[in-house]
């Protein structure tokens, strides 16, 4: 037997905070050595933090990384344990994303990333060069201050692996695992038994299974030990890195870390018999045949043993059932952890949320409540860092700390119902009940006086007084009156966030939380600079459909019972007067349903559909219910309002990224914001195709008249007329 104990970890790093990152790295090594691990793997670019972005272009960032690495090597941190550290390295004027493998106070190899992540949220080619040579290792001359300190001048640099006396180990960095020809396939044929994947992978709803399948596939037929380490937390941007560091052996998950946590360091350990890897490989004939004629990969020989012989004091790790959260749990946990990191690192004293009593703002309130529950639970388990952060943020007296999530919420969370003459008693009550269930400090404010003053000022300036449409006004008047209310709420929210702490003799300021969802952003169903404008938005990339499922789940599992009633209420902006014969509804105003918006969003972004290809796809999807002409009307209606409102994405509140069809334009969805909203060429092509299809249907109907075959659709899902144009679509 060759028994090997390995350690991988979730680290909550912070981009450009080298002290924070080094502290977490040291703690992870300390915990790994305490249990006798011989390999410690950390996440990609862990020394700098993954999300440094254009800071990677600064020479200071690289220099500080070497200083931190030198500190690790001059201490006893790498004594008796192979450590893989992620950092940027400059070689021959080119910057590489590297894993630096260290043992016994020496650098034994630097492995540059060969395939860079450069789509979706990732722009690695902006900052790094992909390493191309595969046939040899090169000598890398260490920076003078490092070589002098370590008495080491050069180290091997490039694609290869490390051959120890009793096993062989190689790095495979994040994106490389997901390429068509991943390095581990070739490395396995060269005898590598342990693969170390340092990653910076973000959370997205329903995504984890894709990642886990890749680990399992990498070792199921080839054999091997696959170690995976990931960041966990908000390191300074819109992404939440969702941990789940793990160890997979021969296709079986034997150790798995948490996906969501407010902890800074979480270790994952596994104890493995490497002879199980050798046994599997020797039993697969095709593996043996391919290994016999493999392309050679360069290696670095290290005369050191990592394994122990058979002993009963080391029990082997057994396969475990992979843990997956439901999408509702993911919404409750991911944004909550992201909010906690943002709160404790921003210097703020809490959050302020305009709480309308509707589904979106209530979802945000529930997520803050979930955050408070997570923090109190970890404090009860004895986490001193979380306890210290909570005491500082909540301004507890000496010797006191949070023990009750509602009491903690009262200290850090303001909710404000900003009602008007158009608000219903039902939403007013729902907001108050939910605030009481969560424990927030709740205010009920009327904005009628401010709105009336602005309208009077306008009348003084112009001699005209606008009216709502239900009172005989035009669409322009109706829209303007709604936008006034929305923007007044934004101004009031920021004023309260900055001054309420002062009123209550608290230091600091509160962060304003936004509550527009991904579907509303896609359609532009929000006013530019209204109360959806905020400091951060935890649900800005979550669909309305998922949020409604979350509300049902949270009513039971978070204990906020009023959410069930909130979910059952029809979505409404409550920006127009309520009349016995008229009630404003979101889906009527938008001219499309939220379910339809989700379909449009996925086709536009994930499947890269323009108007014509979206029309063709929807003819298949909706063809049993709609005629081609009706599908065409829907597609054209969507693209018209999407392009009219695209400019709003330029000022969209920074949002937690959770959905692959997010329209957020600053990092993820890179499209222009000035369109020809008539789409003349594309819509003409759709019309031509509709005419062709209608001609085909007429011919088919005539040829089958005797058999009474009806080919046309029933048209039961026709376009809903937009009742008031677009109630929240102003500049």
PDB file of N, CA and C in Angstrom, residues 37-40 69 72-73 75-85 100-109 150 152 162-165 301-306:
ATOM      1  N   UNK A  37      -1.292  15.894   6.436  1.00  0.00           N
ATOM      2  CA  UNK A  37      -1.400  15.915   4.975  1.00  0.00           C
ATOM      3  C   UNK A  37      -0.032  16.155   4.354  1.00  0.00           C
ATOM      4  N   UNK A  38       0.212  15.505   3.216  1.00  0.00           N
ATOM      5  CA  UNK A  38       1.488  15.648   2.512  1.00  0.00           C
ATOM      6  C   UNK A  38       1.374  16.552   1.279  1.00  0.00           C
ATOM      7  N   UNK A  39       0.159  16.860   0.864  1.00  0.00           N
ATOM      8  CA  UNK A  39      -0.072  17.786  -0.240  1.00  0.00           C
ATOM      9  C   UNK A  39      -1.127  18.801   0.205  1.00  0.00           C
ATOM     10  N   UNK A  40      -0.854  20.065  -0.026  1.00  0.00           N
ATOM     11  CA  UNK A  40      -1.831  21.134   0.248  1.00  0.00           C
ATOM     12  C   UNK A  40      -2.037  21.909  -1.041  1.00  0.00           C
ATOM     13  N   UNK A  69       5.235  35.056  -1.478  1.00  0.00           N
ATOM     14  CA  UNK A  69       5.767  33.708  -1.652  1.00  0.00           C
ATOM     15  C   UNK A  69       7.078  33.549  -0.892  1.00  0.00           C
ATOM     16  N   UNK A  72       6.418  32.882   2.702  1.00  0.00           N
ATOM     17  CA  UNK A  72       5.994  31.505   2.939  1.00  0.00           C
ATOM     18  C   UNK A  72       7.170  30.536   2.912  1.00  0.00           C
ATOM     19  N   UNK A  73       8.114  30.789   2.003  1.00  0.00           N
ATOM     20  CA  UNK A  73       9.242  29.868   1.847  1.00  0.00           C
ATOM     21  C   UNK A  73      10.317  30.060   2.908  1.00  0.00           C
ATOM     22  N   UNK A  75       9.710  30.835   6.002  1.00  0.00           N
ATOM     23  CA  UNK A  75       9.205  30.230   7.222  1.00  0.00           C
ATOM     24  C   UNK A  75       9.182  28.721   7.088  1.00  0.00           C
ATOM     25  N   UNK A  76       8.507  28.066   8.035  1.00  0.00           N
ATOM     26  CA  UNK A  76       8.458  26.594   8.009  1.00  0.00           C
ATOM     27  C   UNK A  76       7.183  26.083   7.340  1.00  0.00           C
ATOM     28  N   UNK A  77       6.514  26.954   6.610  1.00  0.00           N
ATOM     29  CA  UNK A  77       5.208  26.595   6.064  1.00  0.00           C
ATOM     30  C   UNK A  77       5.270  25.413   5.100  1.00  0.00           C
ATOM     31  N   UNK A  78       6.314  25.299   4.305  1.00  0.00           N
ATOM     32  CA  UNK A  78       6.393  24.224   3.312  1.00  0.00           C
ATOM     33  C   UNK A  78       7.245  23.049   3.785  1.00  0.00           C
ATOM     34  N   UNK A  79       7.641  23.066   5.021  1.00  0.00           N
ATOM     35  CA  UNK A  79       8.454  21.955   5.539  1.00  0.00           C
ATOM     36  C   UNK A  79       7.619  20.676   5.581  1.00  0.00           C
ATOM     37  N   UNK A  80       8.063  19.670   4.840  1.00  0.00           N
ATOM     38  CA  UNK A  80       7.409  18.365   4.884  1.00  0.00           C
ATOM     39  C   UNK A  80       6.055  18.296   4.206  1.00  0.00           C
ATOM     40  N   UNK A  81       5.691  19.290   3.396  1.00  0.00           N
ATOM     41  CA  UNK A  81       4.403  19.264   2.716  1.00  0.00           C
ATOM     42  C   UNK A  81       4.528  19.948   1.355  1.00  0.00           C
ATOM     43  N   UNK A  82       4.042  19.285   0.314  1.00  0.00           N
ATOM     44  CA  UNK A  82       4.036  19.867  -1.024  1.00  0.00           C
ATOM     45  C   UNK A  82       2.894  20.876  -1.103  1.00  0.00           C
ATOM     46  N   UNK A  83       3.214  22.129  -1.391  1.00  0.00           N
ATOM     47  CA  UNK A  83       2.210  23.188  -1.473  1.00  0.00           C
ATOM     48  C   UNK A  83       2.172  23.760  -2.884  1.00  0.00           C
ATOM     49  N   UNK A  84       0.971  23.954  -3.385  1.00  0.00           N
ATOM     50  CA  UNK A  84       0.787  24.592  -4.681  1.00  0.00           C
ATOM     51  C   UNK A  84       0.140  25.948  -4.454  1.00  0.00           C
ATOM     52  N   UNK A  85       0.832  27.027  -4.852  1.00  0.00           N
ATOM     53  CA  UNK A  85       0.354  28.391  -4.652  1.00  0.00           C
ATOM     54  C   UNK A  85       0.061  29.035  -6.009  1.00  0.00           C
ATOM     55  N   UNK A 100       2.694  27.637  -8.468  1.00  0.00           N
ATOM     56  CA  UNK A 100       4.077  27.491  -8.022  1.00  0.00           C
ATOM     57  C   UNK A 100       4.122  26.354  -7.006  1.00  0.00           C
ATOM     58  N   UNK A 101       4.827  25.275  -7.357  1.00  0.00           N
ATOM     59  CA  UNK A 101       4.901  24.095  -6.504  1.00  0.00           C
ATOM     60  C   UNK A 101       6.138  24.188  -5.620  1.00  0.00           C
ATOM     61  N   UNK A 102       5.920  24.094  -4.309  1.00  0.00           N
ATOM     62  CA  UNK A 102       6.995  24.311  -3.332  1.00  0.00           C
ATOM     63  C   UNK A 102       7.044  23.169  -2.326  1.00  0.00           C
ATOM     64  N   UNK A 103       8.255  22.863  -1.887  1.00  0.00           N
ATOM     65  CA  UNK A 103       8.459  21.823  -0.887  1.00  0.00           C
ATOM     66  C   UNK A 103       9.755  22.108  -0.143  1.00  0.00           C
ATOM     67  N   UNK A 104       9.694  22.024   1.170  1.00  0.00           N
ATOM     68  CA  UNK A 104      10.885  22.166   2.013  1.00  0.00           C
ATOM     69  C   UNK A 104      11.665  23.448   1.699  1.00  0.00           C
ATOM     70  N   UNK A 105      10.934  24.559   1.620  1.00  0.00           N
ATOM     71  CA  UNK A 105      11.498  25.900   1.468  1.00  0.00           C
ATOM     72  C   UNK A 105      12.163  26.128   0.112  1.00  0.00           C
ATOM     73  N   UNK A 106      11.794  25.301  -0.880  1.00  0.00           N
ATOM     74  CA  UNK A 106      12.308  25.473  -2.231  1.00  0.00           C
ATOM     75  C   UNK A 106      11.149  25.468  -3.235  1.00  0.00           C
ATOM     76  N   UNK A 107      11.347  26.165  -4.341  1.00  0.00           N
ATOM     77  CA  UNK A 107      10.409  26.082  -5.455  1.00  0.00           C
ATOM     78  C   UNK A 107      10.873  24.943  -6.347  1.00  0.00           C
ATOM     79  N   UNK A 108      10.016  23.959  -6.564  1.00  0.00           N
ATOM     80  CA  UNK A 108      10.458  22.811  -7.358  1.00  0.00           C
ATOM     81  C   UNK A 108       9.978  22.891  -8.808  1.00  0.00           C
ATOM     82  N   UNK A 109       8.944  23.718  -9.058  1.00  0.00           N
ATOM     83  CA  UNK A 109       8.459  23.850 -10.429  1.00  0.00           C
ATOM     84  C   UNK A 109       7.447  24.985 -10.498  1.00  0.00           C
ATOM     85  N   UNK A 150      16.512  32.538  -1.001  1.00  0.00           N
ATOM     86  CA  UNK A 150      16.320  31.092  -1.015  1.00  0.00           C
ATOM     87  C   UNK A 150      17.575  30.326  -1.411  1.00  0.00           C
ATOM     88  N   UNK A 152      18.549  29.953  -4.395  1.00  0.00           N
ATOM     89  CA  UNK A 152      18.044  29.182  -5.526  1.00  0.00           C
ATOM     90  C   UNK A 152      17.941  30.135  -6.711  1.00  0.00           C
ATOM     91  N   UNK A 162       5.740  16.451 -11.599  1.00  0.00           N
ATOM     92  CA  UNK A 162       6.777  16.205 -10.599  1.00  0.00           C
ATOM     93  C   UNK A 162       6.783  14.722 -10.251  1.00  0.00           C
ATOM     94  N   UNK A 163       7.939  14.105 -10.418  1.00  0.00           N
ATOM     95  CA  UNK A 163       8.089  12.688 -10.110  1.00  0.00           C
ATOM     96  C   UNK A 163       8.773  12.551  -8.752  1.00  0.00           C
ATOM     97  N   UNK A 164       8.034  12.027  -7.783  1.00  0.00           N
ATOM     98  CA  UNK A 164       8.610  11.744  -6.471  1.00  0.00           C
ATOM     99  C   UNK A 164       9.079  10.294  -6.438  1.00  0.00           C
ATOM    100  N   UNK A 165       9.640   9.882  -5.336  1.00  0.00           N
ATOM    101  CA  UNK A 165      10.140   8.515  -5.223  1.00  0.00           C
ATOM    102  C   UNK A 165       9.016   7.491  -5.257  1.00  0.00           C
ATOM    103  N   UNK A 301      12.293  15.575 -11.287  1.00  0.00           N
ATOM    104  CA  UNK A 301      12.477  14.520 -10.287  1.00  0.00           C
ATOM    105  C   UNK A 301      12.813  15.132  -8.934  1.00  0.00           C
ATOM    106  N   UNK A 302      12.087  14.696  -7.907  1.00  0.00           N
ATOM    107  CA  UNK A 302      12.327  15.153  -6.537  1.00  0.00           C
ATOM    108  C   UNK A 302      12.531  13.915  -5.665  1.00  0.00           C
ATOM    109  N   UNK A 303      13.712  13.732  -5.104  1.00  0.00           N
ATOM    110  CA  UNK A 303      13.989  12.542  -4.291  1.00  0.00           C
ATOM    111  C   UNK A 303      13.356  12.647  -2.901  1.00  0.00           C
ATOM    112  N   UNK A 304      12.052  12.492  -2.866  1.00  0.00           N
ATOM    113  CA  UNK A 304      11.320  12.661  -1.611  1.00  0.00           C
ATOM    114  C   UNK A 304      10.085  11.769  -1.656  1.00  0.00           C
ATOM    115  N   UNK A 305       9.714  11.215  -0.503  1.00  0.00           N
ATOM    116  CA  UNK A 305       8.541  10.344  -0.428  1.00  0.00           C
ATOM    117  C   UNK A 305       7.351  11.096   0.160  1.00  0.00           C
ATOM    118  N   UNK A 306       6.199  10.941  -0.495  1.00  0.00           N
ATOM    119  CA  UNK A 306       4.968  11.541   0.005  1.00  0.00           C
ATOM    120  C   UNK A 306       4.067  10.533   0.708  1.00  0.00           C
TER     121      UNK A 306
END
